[in-house]
Amino acid sequence: MHGDEPTATQAIFDILNFFNSPDFSEEKEAMLSNLTIHFLPMLNPDGAELFQRRNLLGIDINRDALRLQSPEGQTLKRVRDSLEADFGFNLHDQSTYYNAERTDKPATISYLAPAFNYEKDINDVRGNAMKIIVFMNNILQKYAPGQVGRYNDDFEPRAFGDNIQKWGTSTILIESGGYPNDPEKQEIRKLNYVSILSAIYTIANENFKEIDIVEYEKIP
Ligand SMILES: [Zn+2]
C-alpha cells in the first residue's frame, strides 16, 4: 500500500514461483489442501511507479481504512470483506536505521500483531496473529539471529492493519528494514519469503496453536 515499500511484493512473486515449481510437493500439498490463499501483491501501483508512499491522489492509503476516500482503500476493504479471511498479512518496509531494541543489530524484519483498540487488548483474533509471529521469529532466528524486532503497537484508528484485526481477520504486519550491505534489500526479500511461507505452513497444519503468547512479548 506504500509505493516506496516494494520488498514484500518481490517476495510474493517468489512464493508464487515456489507454488509453481515441482519442488516440495508434499509440503505444498499440505498447504494447498487445507488453505485458500489470496494475494494482493501491489495495492498502490501508481505510488510504486513514482516510488512514493502515497497514492496518485496524495492519500496515505494506510490512513484511509475508515473514510475510504481512495480507490485503493475501497479495493482493500472490498477484498477483506468478500474473503473474511482467517489470517491476513500486511506488508511494509521500515527505515533501514531501526535497530532491534537494546542490541546493536539492525531490525532486518519487524513483526506486529496490530492492536484493535487503545487498551491493546488481546482476543483470539489478535492472539493467533501473535502466535504466528512467534513461529516466524523462531524460523528467522536461524537466518538473521538477533535481527528481528517487534514494531510499535500503539493503536492507529485509521490504519488498515488495526482495523482488519478489529474486523476479525488475524493480522500480521511485516516490516522489511535494513541488512548490512544489502541496499537493494534482496537478502531481506528472501527473509520475507521464508517468513510468509513458514507462516502459511503452520497455519495449514495448525501447530501454531500450541505456542504460548508470552513468547511474543519477548521479541525485542
Ligand atoms: Zn508502509
PDB file of C-alpha atoms in Angstrom, residues 5 14-16 24 29 31 92-93 96 106 110 112 124 131 158 164 184:
ATOM      1  CA  GLU A   5       7.997  -0.062   0.170  1.00  0.00           C
ATOM      2  CA  ASP A  14       8.912 -15.730  -5.047  1.00  0.00           C
ATOM      3  CA  ILE A  15       6.084 -17.529  -3.242  1.00  0.00           C
ATOM      4  CA  LEU A  16       4.048 -17.797  -6.448  1.00  0.00           C
ATOM      5  CA  PHE A  24       8.486 -29.626  -2.087  1.00  0.00           C
ATOM      6  CA  GLU A  29       0.010 -30.362  -0.853  1.00  0.00           C
ATOM      7  CA  MET A  31      -0.708 -26.128   2.417  1.00  0.00           C
ATOM      8  CA  HIS A  92       5.597  -2.850   4.517  1.00  0.00           C
ATOM      9  CA  ASP A  93       9.146  -1.510   4.564  1.00  0.00           C
ATOM     10  CA  THR A  96      16.879   0.780   7.445  1.00  0.00           C
ATOM     11  CA  PRO A 106      19.526  -3.810  12.612  1.00  0.00           C
ATOM     12  CA  SER A 110       9.958  -6.379  12.374  1.00  0.00           C
ATOM     13  CA  LEU A 112       3.477  -6.754  14.796  1.00  0.00           C
ATOM     14  CA  ASP A 124      -8.383 -14.776  19.987  1.00  0.00           C
ATOM     15  CA  LYS A 131       1.369 -16.969  17.855  1.00  0.00           C
ATOM     16  CA  ARG A 158      -7.295   4.977  10.750  1.00  0.00           C
ATOM     17  CA  ILE A 164      -8.640  -5.553   9.798  1.00  0.00           C
ATOM     18  CA  GLU A 184      18.525  -3.437  -2.804  1.00  0.00           C
TER      19      GLU A 184
END
